[in-house]
Amino acid sequence: MTIHLPAAASAETVEKLARIVGKDGLSISPLSRILYSRDMYPVALMHQAEGVTGHYPQVVVWPKKVPEVVRVLKLARSLRLPVIPFGAGSGVCGGTIPVRGGIILDLKKMNRVLEVSGEDMSFTAEAGIMGQTLEMELNRRGFTMGHFPSSIYCSTLGGWVAARSAGQLSSKYGKIEDMVLGLEVVMPSGDILDTLGSPMGTAGPDWNQLVIGSEGTLGVVTKVCCRLNPLPATRRFASFNFPGLEAGIRAMRMMMRNGLRPAALRLYDELDTMLVGTKGDGENTGAGLFDYLPWERLETRLRTLAPGLINRAQRFVGRWAEVANKLEGLNRDGCLMILMFEGEDAAAPFEYENALKICDQLGGKNRGPEPAINWYKNRYHVSYKMSKVFYYGAFVDTVEVAATWQKVEALYARVRDAIRNQAFVMAHFSHAYPEGCSIYFTFISAAADSRKAEKKHKEVWRRAMEATLHVGGTISHHHGVGLSKGRYLVEEMGDMMRVLRCVKEAADPEDILNPGKMGL
Amino acid sequence: MSRPSPKTEILQGLKEIFGPNRVNDSLVRTLVYAQDISPISLLRARGGEKPVLPDFIVWPETVEEVSRLMRLAGQRKIPVTPYGGGSSMSGASKPIEGGIICDMKRMKRVLRLDEDSLIVSAQTGLLGVHLEHHLQRKGYTLGHFPLSHHSSTLGGMLAGRSAGVASTGYGRFEDMVVSLQAVLPDGSIVKTRTTPRSATGPNLNRLFAGSQGTLAIITRLKLRIKTLPPTLSFDSYTYRSFERGVRAARTLLQSGAHPAALRLSDPKETSQTLAGLEKGIKGHLLILIFEGHPGRVTRMMEGAGEICRDTGGKPRGEEPAAHWHQRRFAEGYRKSPVLCRPGTVMDSILVGAPWSRVMAVYEEMRNILSKRARVSATLSHAGMNGATITFAVTCETKVGSEVDLLQALWQDARHAAETAGGTFAPQRGAGVREVRDPAKEWGAAFAWYREIKEGLDPFQIMNPGKIGRGEGIGAGTR
């Protein structure tokens, strides 16, 4: 297979960049350019399986300090070269794909923890630090950030800020936007926006909240100050089976309404419950489906006996996924809810007792702590199982939307109905707030070839997004917009898109930073 | 035949939109709307200085009327200043370039109460106290109680990033906003989506929060509400020093206790707070208010009590806290007579700081301000990471030189806050042009802001002369 790469950055540009970051601080090697041509956007993964991702950076740059970022931005601006800030590339919406080429600005070498203050209960770190490294560093000092996205091993602090990330324990600790106290951001002009010195806020608009979620389109986040939490002294787990989704959702809502803040609160729909229940690891990608059939053995046999049958088997996967939607009729357990409370000694047990009371009153059957403990143990496994699905020629993706409580049930029904004849779909409800929660749909499907798979994938997304917008939900709770949801963001925002464009043009009149994203 | 003057034409246009009764250009009306209650403009008024008068006041009742108003103003290039309760202390609602005052107080309907999602939707001209009454009748609360509760509107609270006395428990006003509807300077009606959270770009609610009416007129807000707590409990302690009180407050808030309100006052403030309470309590008073379900409140109060005693606090029971709570909205009104005394200067300066710098701010501000004025301090709006200290300053000077003295005090305050690592707090939003400098306070964000303003309001008709033009935060006076 030959990959035809477009031209790399010119020798002159490379020379200029090398003067800023040194010769070791950049690369135009084909390998680097291919590696940085995609994130974890499933369509990009499908393309990669075929050997062509389509969009390649002209050069990858690894700055080590803020003045280098400033100079790279100034140079890029003078050369009209796009700059795509890059963390660890775990985004699933194509947010870092260099659709117009340009410079990938990988911040991972800016990875120091600069300050940890127990007195202020805050820390400041450089944006390129990896999530798990940061959390371990904070743990060593007796604190936790409380931010546990399933990508924690492969995402950076800056990436979290860029995409308005949510961790698995957000019901207690909040999303990243609730944690940030200050930022240092290099603006496209090369000016440095610095709110680190005013963690209690200043007059005027809250600039942190404009940068958070901007997905690298407004500035390059270089330092982040966030609040800290003490390491929890105690933890309590519980699980319940509810007769149906409605009762389970009601229980979630009542907990939040009554001021309880479970660290984890997840409710699985009937299909998800079946798979979780059988697998017992509390999280699945749909890959679990494949474990019921001896695919690997079957495939090996087929390869030797009748290679031509492989494609037909893969096609069968797609069909089977559709049939699998009907499995919920077999579900006798209703919907599983898992709960985890953590925190200070006095509060966690108190909240736990109250949550148990609410679940009991609403018809939940206590299943003890095990399912919740199992979930907790396996909570980061989900993302790493997905490749298996792709291996079988199928594809898997997740849609995370959110709505107020009044619309949550309609959102669930609409989205599911919209895509269930295209894909096997299951869902769980998590990230609860007093005013609503998010729904995390996992869908899995397959098609005869990658072109058809891509088409089907797009169709599923179109249906899911349109259903979401119709109900009045938001098209993303924590994955962001990136490349894949730009057009739906435009629909979600309506006339307010004008304001977002204005904010963008005010910061980046030449459209240097991460162009072509977020519907901008 | 002579052409009608532009002013007559505009009046005619306004009457077409608002009818004859909701447009006014009488001297009495325009004089009333020329002022807010920022000390510097009050001092100027007291000195006999005539403020810039608006040309017209209009009272829209629908968002469509606001939209038509903005289109007319755009055509005529005439300024529009959104106006709520006029209780701003920053000059934000002063029509310093004349034009039209858009008084939002007739847009005061509660539109919808979503009891499942705990969201109330209301027009922005509604007074805070009226919304709160409406909610409490139905068993809910917004939890936002600024000292101007009886005289400020929802729109004003957003424009000025208001913080209430229960901000420790409920957050600041902008934290309560789920979504908003606004009319942009070109008349287009825009809204943000009502969703618990989302990852769909920047939170644009926060662009309008704190924008002081310079970017748009906010016409509707959806706000997070809470169920009315069944129990309200008070407690108080006194400390030998402010520092000990600060340590207690910090330890308590970082321990996971969640008081709805926490307030630490120095002895001078304490004696004012406790005026009328025959107890002879002196010292640095820490007031705590807990609310919620009885079991939870009891548990939190026990934990907090232990911390307060361990840090050297002397238990003073519930009465001092209850006394303050009962009279909390009267504070602003008690000060008015003093403000009107010629030769007297009075203001309050709010400085926020992370806990590690709170004491430095306290010391530095008191040292510097006390050279010119009597200073008292109250710590509030506290959280896990820091707190705000309100410095109340009072001093006497020669009649006629009050404004100069006030400006000098703010200059001192700026210097002291900077030295100690504090920042002027958002909720005293704006401050006056002579003493607050957004280019300095916001750094690179200021250039960004100006470009955004330029993009949304190319003719500079939205509340001109305020932050947008870089002359200062809030209004100056001319």
Short mmCIF file of N, CA and C in Angstrom, two decimals, chain A residues 118-121 163-164 175 177-178 181 187 191-193 197-207 209-210 212-213 218 227-228 253 257-259 344 346-347 350-351 402-406 433-437 469 472-478 480-481 489 492-493 495-496 498-500 502-503 506-507 518, chain B residues 112 114-119 140 161 172 180 184 186 188-204 206-210 224 227 250 254-256 293 295-296 299 352-357 381 384-387 423-424 426 429-430 436 441-442 444-445 448-449 451-452 455-456 473:
data_model
loop_
_atom_site.label_atom_id
_atom_site.label_comp_id
_atom_site.label_asym_id
_atom_site.label_seq_id
_atom_site.Cartn_x
_atom_site.Cartn_y
_atom_site.Cartn_z
N GLY A 118 -2.42 23.31 49.09
CA GLY A 118 -3.46 22.78 49.98
C GLY A 118 -4.24 23.90 50.63
N GLU A 119 -3.59 25.04 50.81
CA GLU A 119 -4.26 26.17 51.45
C GLU A 119 -5.37 26.72 50.53
N ASP A 120 -5.04 26.86 49.25
CA ASP A 120 -6.03 27.37 48.30
C ASP A 120 -6.85 26.24 47.68
N MET A 121 -6.50 25.01 47.98
CA MET A 121 -7.12 23.83 47.37
C MET A 121 -7.16 24.00 45.84
N ALA A 163 -12.24 20.66 25.22
CA ALA A 163 -13.45 19.95 24.79
C ALA A 163 -14.57 19.95 25.83
N ARG A 164 -14.43 20.71 26.91
CA ARG A 164 -15.45 20.68 27.97
C ARG A 164 -15.69 19.25 28.45
N LYS A 175 -17.98 19.03 36.00
CA LYS A 175 -17.24 18.89 34.75
C LYS A 175 -16.02 19.80 34.81
N GLU A 177 -15.37 22.46 33.34
CA GLU A 177 -15.68 23.89 33.42
C GLU A 177 -16.02 24.33 34.84
N ASP A 178 -16.38 23.37 35.69
CA ASP A 178 -16.66 23.72 37.08
C ASP A 178 -15.38 23.77 37.90
N LEU A 181 -10.13 27.40 37.59
CA LEU A 181 -10.09 28.70 38.29
C LEU A 181 -9.33 29.74 37.48
N MET A 187 -3.16 33.70 22.57
CA MET A 187 -4.13 34.07 21.56
C MET A 187 -3.45 34.09 20.18
N ASP A 191 -0.65 37.51 21.86
CA ASP A 191 -0.87 38.03 23.21
C ASP A 191 -1.21 36.87 24.14
N ILE A 192 -0.89 37.08 25.42
CA ILE A 192 -1.18 36.02 26.38
C ILE A 192 -2.33 36.44 27.28
N LEU A 193 -3.42 35.69 27.20
CA LEU A 193 -4.56 35.93 28.08
C LEU A 193 -4.28 35.15 29.36
N GLY A 197 -4.01 34.81 37.73
CA GLY A 197 -3.83 35.70 38.88
C GLY A 197 -5.12 36.11 39.54
N SER A 198 -6.25 35.77 38.94
CA SER A 198 -7.52 36.18 39.55
C SER A 198 -8.47 35.01 39.67
N PRO A 199 -8.10 34.04 40.52
CA PRO A 199 -8.93 32.84 40.64
C PRO A 199 -10.33 33.13 41.18
N MET A 200 -10.53 34.29 41.76
CA MET A 200 -11.86 34.61 42.27
C MET A 200 -12.65 35.43 41.25
N GLY A 201 -12.09 35.61 40.07
CA GLY A 201 -12.82 36.32 39.02
C GLY A 201 -12.59 37.81 39.03
N THR A 202 -12.81 38.42 37.88
CA THR A 202 -12.77 39.88 37.80
C THR A 202 -14.08 40.34 37.17
N ALA A 203 -14.24 41.63 37.06
CA ALA A 203 -15.45 42.16 36.44
C ALA A 203 -15.46 41.81 34.95
N GLY A 204 -16.64 41.89 34.37
CA GLY A 204 -16.75 41.63 32.94
C GLY A 204 -17.04 40.17 32.65
N PRO A 205 -17.08 39.83 31.37
CA PRO A 205 -17.35 38.45 30.99
C PRO A 205 -16.32 37.49 31.59
N ASP A 206 -16.72 36.25 31.73
CA ASP A 206 -15.83 35.25 32.30
C ASP A 206 -15.05 34.60 31.15
N TRP A 207 -13.82 35.06 30.97
CA TRP A 207 -13.04 34.63 29.81
C TRP A 207 -12.72 33.16 29.86
N GLN A 209 -14.65 30.84 30.67
CA GLN A 209 -15.78 30.09 30.15
C GLN A 209 -15.96 30.26 28.64
N LEU A 210 -15.26 31.23 28.07
CA LEU A 210 -15.28 31.34 26.61
C LEU A 210 -14.20 30.46 25.99
N ILE A 212 -12.94 27.66 27.50
CA ILE A 212 -13.30 26.26 27.75
C ILE A 212 -14.34 25.83 26.72
N GLY A 213 -14.05 24.75 26.03
CA GLY A 213 -14.98 24.27 25.01
C GLY A 213 -14.70 24.84 23.63
N LEU A 218 -9.85 29.22 19.44
CA LEU A 218 -9.73 30.61 19.90
C LEU A 218 -8.35 30.94 20.43
N ARG A 227 -9.39 23.67 40.80
CA ARG A 227 -9.59 23.38 42.22
C ARG A 227 -9.22 21.92 42.51
N LEU A 228 -8.88 21.68 43.77
CA LEU A 228 -8.51 20.35 44.24
C LEU A 228 -9.57 19.83 45.19
N ARG A 253 -33.30 11.58 39.40
CA ARG A 253 -33.74 12.96 39.54
C ARG A 253 -33.97 13.31 41.02
N ARG A 257 -32.23 16.22 43.17
CA ARG A 257 -33.15 17.23 43.69
C ARG A 257 -32.98 17.40 45.20
N ASN A 258 -32.71 16.27 45.86
CA ASN A 258 -32.58 16.32 47.32
C ASN A 258 -31.16 16.67 47.77
N GLY A 259 -30.35 17.06 46.84
CA GLY A 259 -29.02 17.55 47.24
C GLY A 259 -27.99 16.45 47.41
N GLU A 344 -15.83 12.66 52.60
CA GLU A 344 -15.45 12.65 54.00
C GLU A 344 -16.23 11.57 54.75
N ALA A 346 -18.13 11.45 57.33
CA ALA A 346 -19.50 11.63 57.81
C ALA A 346 -20.49 11.73 56.66
N ALA A 347 -20.11 12.38 55.58
CA ALA A 347 -21.09 12.70 54.55
C ALA A 347 -21.45 11.50 53.67
N PHE A 350 -23.98 9.04 54.98
CA PHE A 350 -25.25 9.72 55.13
C PHE A 350 -25.96 9.82 53.77
N GLU A 351 -25.20 10.22 52.76
CA GLU A 351 -25.78 10.34 51.42
C GLU A 351 -26.19 8.97 50.88
N ALA A 402 -27.59 15.37 25.99
CA ALA A 402 -28.12 15.71 27.31
C ALA A 402 -29.38 16.54 27.17
N ALA A 403 -30.20 16.48 28.21
CA ALA A 403 -31.42 17.29 28.21
C ALA A 403 -31.87 17.49 29.65
N THR A 404 -32.76 18.44 29.82
CA THR A 404 -33.34 18.64 31.15
C THR A 404 -34.23 17.44 31.47
N TRP A 405 -34.50 17.25 32.76
CA TRP A 405 -35.27 16.07 33.19
C TRP A 405 -36.57 15.95 32.43
N GLN A 406 -37.19 17.09 32.16
CA GLN A 406 -38.48 17.04 31.51
C GLN A 406 -38.40 16.42 30.11
N TYR A 433 -27.44 16.05 37.03
CA TYR A 433 -27.46 17.38 37.66
C TYR A 433 -28.86 17.60 38.21
N PRO A 434 -29.04 18.60 39.06
CA PRO A 434 -30.41 18.85 39.53
C PRO A 434 -31.37 19.15 38.38
N GLU A 435 -30.85 19.63 37.25
CA GLU A 435 -31.76 20.03 36.17
C GLU A 435 -31.84 19.03 35.01
N GLY A 436 -31.05 17.99 35.04
CA GLY A 436 -31.12 17.03 33.94
C GLY A 436 -29.95 16.07 33.96
N CYS A 437 -29.78 15.31 32.88
CA CYS A 437 -28.64 14.40 32.83
C CYS A 437 -28.27 14.14 31.38
N LEU A 469 -31.95 17.31 18.35
CA LEU A 469 -32.32 18.71 18.16
C LEU A 469 -33.85 18.88 18.20
N GLY A 472 -34.99 19.00 21.70
CA GLY A 472 -34.49 20.15 22.44
C GLY A 472 -33.36 19.79 23.38
N GLY A 473 -32.64 18.73 23.06
CA GLY A 473 -31.46 18.38 23.85
C GLY A 473 -30.23 19.05 23.26
N THR A 474 -29.10 18.81 23.88
CA THR A 474 -27.86 19.33 23.31
C THR A 474 -27.14 18.18 22.61
N ILE A 475 -26.48 18.49 21.50
CA ILE A 475 -25.87 17.44 20.68
C ILE A 475 -24.61 16.85 21.30
N SER A 476 -24.06 17.50 22.30
CA SER A 476 -22.92 16.88 22.98
C SER A 476 -22.86 17.30 24.43
N HIS A 477 -22.65 16.31 25.30
CA HIS A 477 -22.48 16.62 26.72
C HIS A 477 -21.02 16.75 27.09
N HIS A 478 -20.14 15.94 26.48
CA HIS A 478 -18.73 16.06 26.85
C HIS A 478 -17.72 15.62 25.79
N GLY A 480 -17.62 16.97 22.72
CA GLY A 480 -17.29 18.13 21.90
C GLY A 480 -17.92 18.06 20.51
N VAL A 481 -17.53 18.99 19.69
CA VAL A 481 -18.15 19.17 18.38
C VAL A 481 -17.20 18.73 17.26
N LEU A 489 -24.05 21.64 15.24
CA LEU A 489 -23.87 22.76 16.17
C LEU A 489 -24.53 24.01 15.59
N GLU A 492 -28.04 23.70 16.32
CA GLU A 492 -28.33 23.85 17.74
C GLU A 492 -28.27 25.33 18.16
N MET A 493 -27.30 26.02 17.63
CA MET A 493 -27.10 27.40 18.05
C MET A 493 -28.10 28.36 17.42
N ASP A 495 -29.54 31.38 15.63
CA ASP A 495 -28.99 32.73 15.43
C ASP A 495 -27.81 33.02 16.35
N MET A 496 -27.71 32.27 17.45
CA MET A 496 -26.61 32.51 18.38
C MET A 496 -25.26 32.18 17.73
N ARG A 498 -24.15 33.39 15.20
CA ARG A 498 -23.56 34.68 14.82
C ARG A 498 -22.64 35.20 15.91
N VAL A 499 -23.09 35.03 17.14
CA VAL A 499 -22.28 35.51 18.27
C VAL A 499 -21.00 34.68 18.37
N LEU A 500 -21.14 33.37 18.20
CA LEU A 500 -19.94 32.53 18.27
C LEU A 500 -18.95 32.91 17.15
N CYS A 502 -18.64 35.75 15.80
CA CYS A 502 -18.09 37.04 16.17
C CYS A 502 -16.97 36.88 17.21
N VAL A 503 -17.21 36.00 18.18
CA VAL A 503 -16.18 35.71 19.20
C VAL A 503 -14.93 35.15 18.53
N ALA A 506 -13.17 37.85 16.35
CA ALA A 506 -12.52 38.83 17.22
C ALA A 506 -11.18 38.31 17.71
N ALA A 507 -11.12 36.99 17.96
CA ALA A 507 -9.87 36.43 18.48
C ALA A 507 -8.92 36.05 17.35
N MET A 518 -16.07 23.02 14.42
CA MET A 518 -17.19 23.60 15.17
C MET A 518 -18.15 24.41 14.30
N ARG B 112 -42.49 30.47 33.08
CA ARG B 112 -42.70 29.04 33.22
C ARG B 112 -41.90 28.51 34.40
N ASP B 114 -40.57 24.93 35.56
CA ASP B 114 -40.41 23.51 35.25
C ASP B 114 -39.99 22.82 36.55
N GLU B 115 -40.98 22.23 37.21
CA GLU B 115 -40.72 21.70 38.55
C GLU B 115 -39.90 20.42 38.51
N ASP B 116 -39.97 19.68 37.40
CA ASP B 116 -39.15 18.47 37.29
C ASP B 116 -37.68 18.83 37.13
N SER B 117 -37.41 19.79 36.26
CA SER B 117 -36.02 20.14 35.97
C SER B 117 -35.51 21.26 36.87
N LEU B 118 -36.36 21.77 37.75
CA LEU B 118 -35.96 22.84 38.67
C LEU B 118 -35.42 24.05 37.91
N ILE B 119 -36.19 24.49 36.93
CA ILE B 119 -35.79 25.65 36.13
C ILE B 119 -36.97 26.62 36.05
N TYR B 140 -40.15 26.74 46.33
CA TYR B 140 -38.80 26.78 45.76
C TYR B 140 -38.08 28.07 46.15
N ARG B 161 -22.97 40.64 37.10
CA ARG B 161 -22.45 39.45 37.77
C ARG B 161 -22.61 39.55 39.29
N ARG B 172 -22.86 32.28 42.61
CA ARG B 172 -23.17 33.63 42.15
C ARG B 172 -24.29 33.56 41.12
N LEU B 180 -30.33 31.95 28.14
CA LEU B 180 -30.86 33.30 28.06
C LEU B 180 -31.34 33.61 26.65
N LEU B 184 -29.70 41.48 20.12
CA LEU B 184 -28.41 42.05 19.74
C LEU B 184 -28.60 43.47 19.22
N ASP B 186 -28.23 44.77 16.47
CA ASP B 186 -28.89 44.90 15.17
C ASP B 186 -30.35 44.49 15.22
N SER B 188 -31.56 41.53 16.16
CA SER B 188 -31.87 40.11 16.06
C SER B 188 -32.03 39.51 17.46
N ILE B 189 -32.97 38.56 17.52
CA ILE B 189 -33.27 37.91 18.80
C ILE B 189 -32.55 36.57 18.82
N VAL B 190 -31.70 36.38 19.81
CA VAL B 190 -30.92 35.15 19.87
C VAL B 190 -31.14 34.48 21.23
N LYS B 191 -30.90 33.18 21.27
CA LYS B 191 -30.99 32.52 22.57
C LYS B 191 -30.01 31.37 22.68
N THR B 192 -29.63 31.08 23.90
CA THR B 192 -28.78 29.92 24.14
C THR B 192 -29.69 28.74 24.48
N ARG B 193 -29.15 27.53 24.31
CA ARG B 193 -29.97 26.34 24.49
C ARG B 193 -30.12 25.98 25.97
N THR B 194 -31.32 25.52 26.31
CA THR B 194 -31.58 25.11 27.69
C THR B 194 -31.18 23.66 27.85
N THR B 195 -30.07 23.45 28.52
CA THR B 195 -29.55 22.10 28.68
C THR B 195 -28.76 22.07 29.99
N PRO B 196 -28.77 20.91 30.66
CA PRO B 196 -28.07 20.87 31.95
C PRO B 196 -26.61 21.28 31.80
N ARG B 197 -25.95 20.70 30.85
CA ARG B 197 -24.57 21.04 30.52
C ARG B 197 -24.40 20.69 29.06
N SER B 198 -23.34 21.20 28.46
CA SER B 198 -23.06 20.72 27.13
C SER B 198 -21.60 20.94 26.80
N ALA B 199 -21.16 20.28 25.74
CA ALA B 199 -19.79 20.46 25.25
C ALA B 199 -19.89 20.97 23.83
N THR B 200 -20.72 21.97 23.66
CA THR B 200 -20.93 22.52 22.32
C THR B 200 -20.38 23.93 22.26
N GLY B 201 -19.09 24.03 22.50
CA GLY B 201 -18.44 25.34 22.35
C GLY B 201 -18.41 26.13 23.63
N PRO B 202 -17.93 27.38 23.52
CA PRO B 202 -17.86 28.24 24.71
C PRO B 202 -19.24 28.45 25.33
N ASN B 203 -19.27 28.74 26.60
CA ASN B 203 -20.53 29.05 27.27
C ASN B 203 -20.85 30.52 27.03
N LEU B 204 -21.71 30.77 26.06
CA LEU B 204 -21.96 32.16 25.66
C LEU B 204 -22.80 32.92 26.69
N ARG B 206 -21.91 33.25 29.51
CA ARG B 206 -20.88 33.95 30.29
C ARG B 206 -20.23 35.11 29.53
N LEU B 207 -20.55 35.21 28.25
CA LEU B 207 -20.11 36.41 27.53
C LEU B 207 -21.01 37.58 27.92
N PHE B 208 -22.31 37.29 28.04
CA PHE B 208 -23.25 38.36 28.35
C PHE B 208 -23.25 38.68 29.85
N ALA B 209 -22.98 37.66 30.68
CA ALA B 209 -22.89 37.93 32.11
C ALA B 209 -21.69 38.85 32.33
N GLY B 210 -21.93 39.96 32.98
CA GLY B 210 -20.83 40.88 33.24
C GLY B 210 -20.57 41.87 32.12
N ARG B 224 -31.65 28.16 37.39
CA ARG B 224 -31.72 26.98 38.26
C ARG B 224 -32.34 27.38 39.59
N THR B 227 -35.34 23.42 45.82
CA THR B 227 -36.49 23.28 46.69
C THR B 227 -36.21 24.09 47.95
N ARG B 250 -11.80 29.06 56.39
CA ARG B 250 -11.17 28.24 55.35
C ARG B 250 -11.26 26.75 55.70
N GLN B 254 -13.30 23.98 53.53
CA GLN B 254 -12.54 22.93 52.86
C GLN B 254 -12.79 21.56 53.46
N SER B 255 -13.52 21.54 54.59
CA SER B 255 -13.79 20.25 55.24
C SER B 255 -14.98 19.55 54.59
N GLY B 256 -15.65 20.25 53.71
CA GLY B 256 -16.81 19.65 53.07
C GLY B 256 -18.12 20.12 53.67
N HIS B 293 -32.11 19.67 54.64
CA HIS B 293 -32.89 18.70 55.39
C HIS B 293 -32.32 18.57 56.80
N GLY B 295 -31.60 16.42 59.10
CA GLY B 295 -30.50 15.53 59.46
C GLY B 295 -29.17 16.04 58.93
N ARG B 296 -29.20 16.50 57.71
CA ARG B 296 -27.99 16.99 57.06
C ARG B 296 -27.50 18.26 57.76
N ARG B 299 -25.93 17.49 61.11
CA ARG B 299 -24.61 16.88 60.94
C ARG B 299 -23.56 17.93 60.55
N GLY B 352 -11.31 40.23 45.89
CA GLY B 352 -11.30 38.78 45.99
C GLY B 352 -9.87 38.26 46.02
N ALA B 353 -9.66 37.15 46.71
CA ALA B 353 -8.32 36.56 46.76
C ALA B 353 -8.43 35.08 47.11
N PRO B 354 -7.45 34.31 46.62
CA PRO B 354 -7.39 32.93 47.11
C PRO B 354 -7.01 32.93 48.59
N TRP B 355 -7.33 31.86 49.30
CA TRP B 355 -7.12 31.86 50.75
C TRP B 355 -5.70 32.25 51.14
N SER B 356 -4.72 31.80 50.36
CA SER B 356 -3.33 32.06 50.75
C SER B 356 -3.02 33.56 50.72
N ARG B 357 -3.83 34.35 50.05
CA ARG B 357 -3.55 35.78 49.97
C ARG B 357 -4.59 36.64 50.70
N HIS B 381 -18.78 35.70 50.47
CA HIS B 381 -18.67 35.02 49.17
C HIS B 381 -17.49 34.04 49.18
N MET B 384 -14.28 27.05 48.63
CA MET B 384 -13.12 26.18 48.85
C MET B 384 -11.80 26.89 48.58
N ASN B 385 -11.81 27.76 47.58
CA ASN B 385 -10.55 28.29 47.07
C ASN B 385 -10.19 29.70 47.51
N GLY B 386 -11.17 30.42 48.05
CA GLY B 386 -10.86 31.79 48.44
C GLY B 386 -12.11 32.53 48.88
N ALA B 387 -11.99 33.83 49.00
CA ALA B 387 -13.11 34.62 49.50
C ALA B 387 -12.99 36.06 49.01
N THR B 423 -7.83 40.76 43.59
CA THR B 423 -8.42 41.42 42.43
C THR B 423 -9.76 42.01 42.82
N PHE B 424 -10.08 43.15 42.21
CA PHE B 424 -11.39 43.74 42.44
C PHE B 424 -12.46 42.72 42.02
N PRO B 426 -15.86 40.73 40.87
CA PRO B 426 -16.77 40.93 39.74
C PRO B 426 -18.07 41.62 40.14
N GLY B 429 -19.06 45.10 40.00
CA GLY B 429 -18.83 44.96 38.63
C GLY B 429 -17.97 45.92 38.09
N ALA B 430 -18.37 46.87 38.14
CA ALA B 430 -17.87 47.79 37.28
C ALA B 430 -17.05 48.77 37.99
N ARG B 436 -11.24 52.20 37.78
CA ARG B 436 -11.00 50.84 37.31
C ARG B 436 -10.56 50.88 35.85
N GLU B 441 -6.85 45.30 34.05
CA GLU B 441 -7.39 44.17 34.80
C GLU B 441 -7.59 42.93 33.93
N TRP B 442 -7.93 43.13 32.67
CA TRP B 442 -8.22 41.97 31.83
C TRP B 442 -7.05 41.58 30.95
N ALA B 444 -4.94 40.70 27.95
CA ALA B 444 -5.21 40.41 26.54
C ALA B 444 -6.71 40.24 26.27
N ALA B 445 -7.47 39.91 27.30
CA ALA B 445 -8.91 39.73 27.08
C ALA B 445 -9.58 41.03 26.68
N TRP B 448 -9.63 41.46 23.00
CA TRP B 448 -10.60 40.49 22.49
C TRP B 448 -12.02 41.04 22.66
N TYR B 449 -12.27 41.53 23.87
CA TYR B 449 -13.58 42.09 24.17
C TYR B 449 -13.93 43.21 23.19
N GLU B 451 -12.93 43.74 20.21
CA GLU B 451 -13.23 43.22 18.88
C GLU B 451 -14.62 42.58 18.84
N ILE B 452 -14.96 41.88 19.91
CA ILE B 452 -16.29 41.27 19.97
C ILE B 452 -17.35 42.38 19.95
N GLY B 455 -17.72 43.80 16.58
CA GLY B 455 -18.42 42.90 15.68
C GLY B 455 -19.93 42.90 15.90
N LEU B 456 -20.32 42.94 17.18
CA LEU B 456 -21.75 42.88 17.48
C LEU B 456 -22.42 44.24 17.37
N ILE B 473 -14.18 50.50 33.03
CA ILE B 473 -15.30 49.63 33.30
C ILE B 473 -16.39 50.47 33.91
#
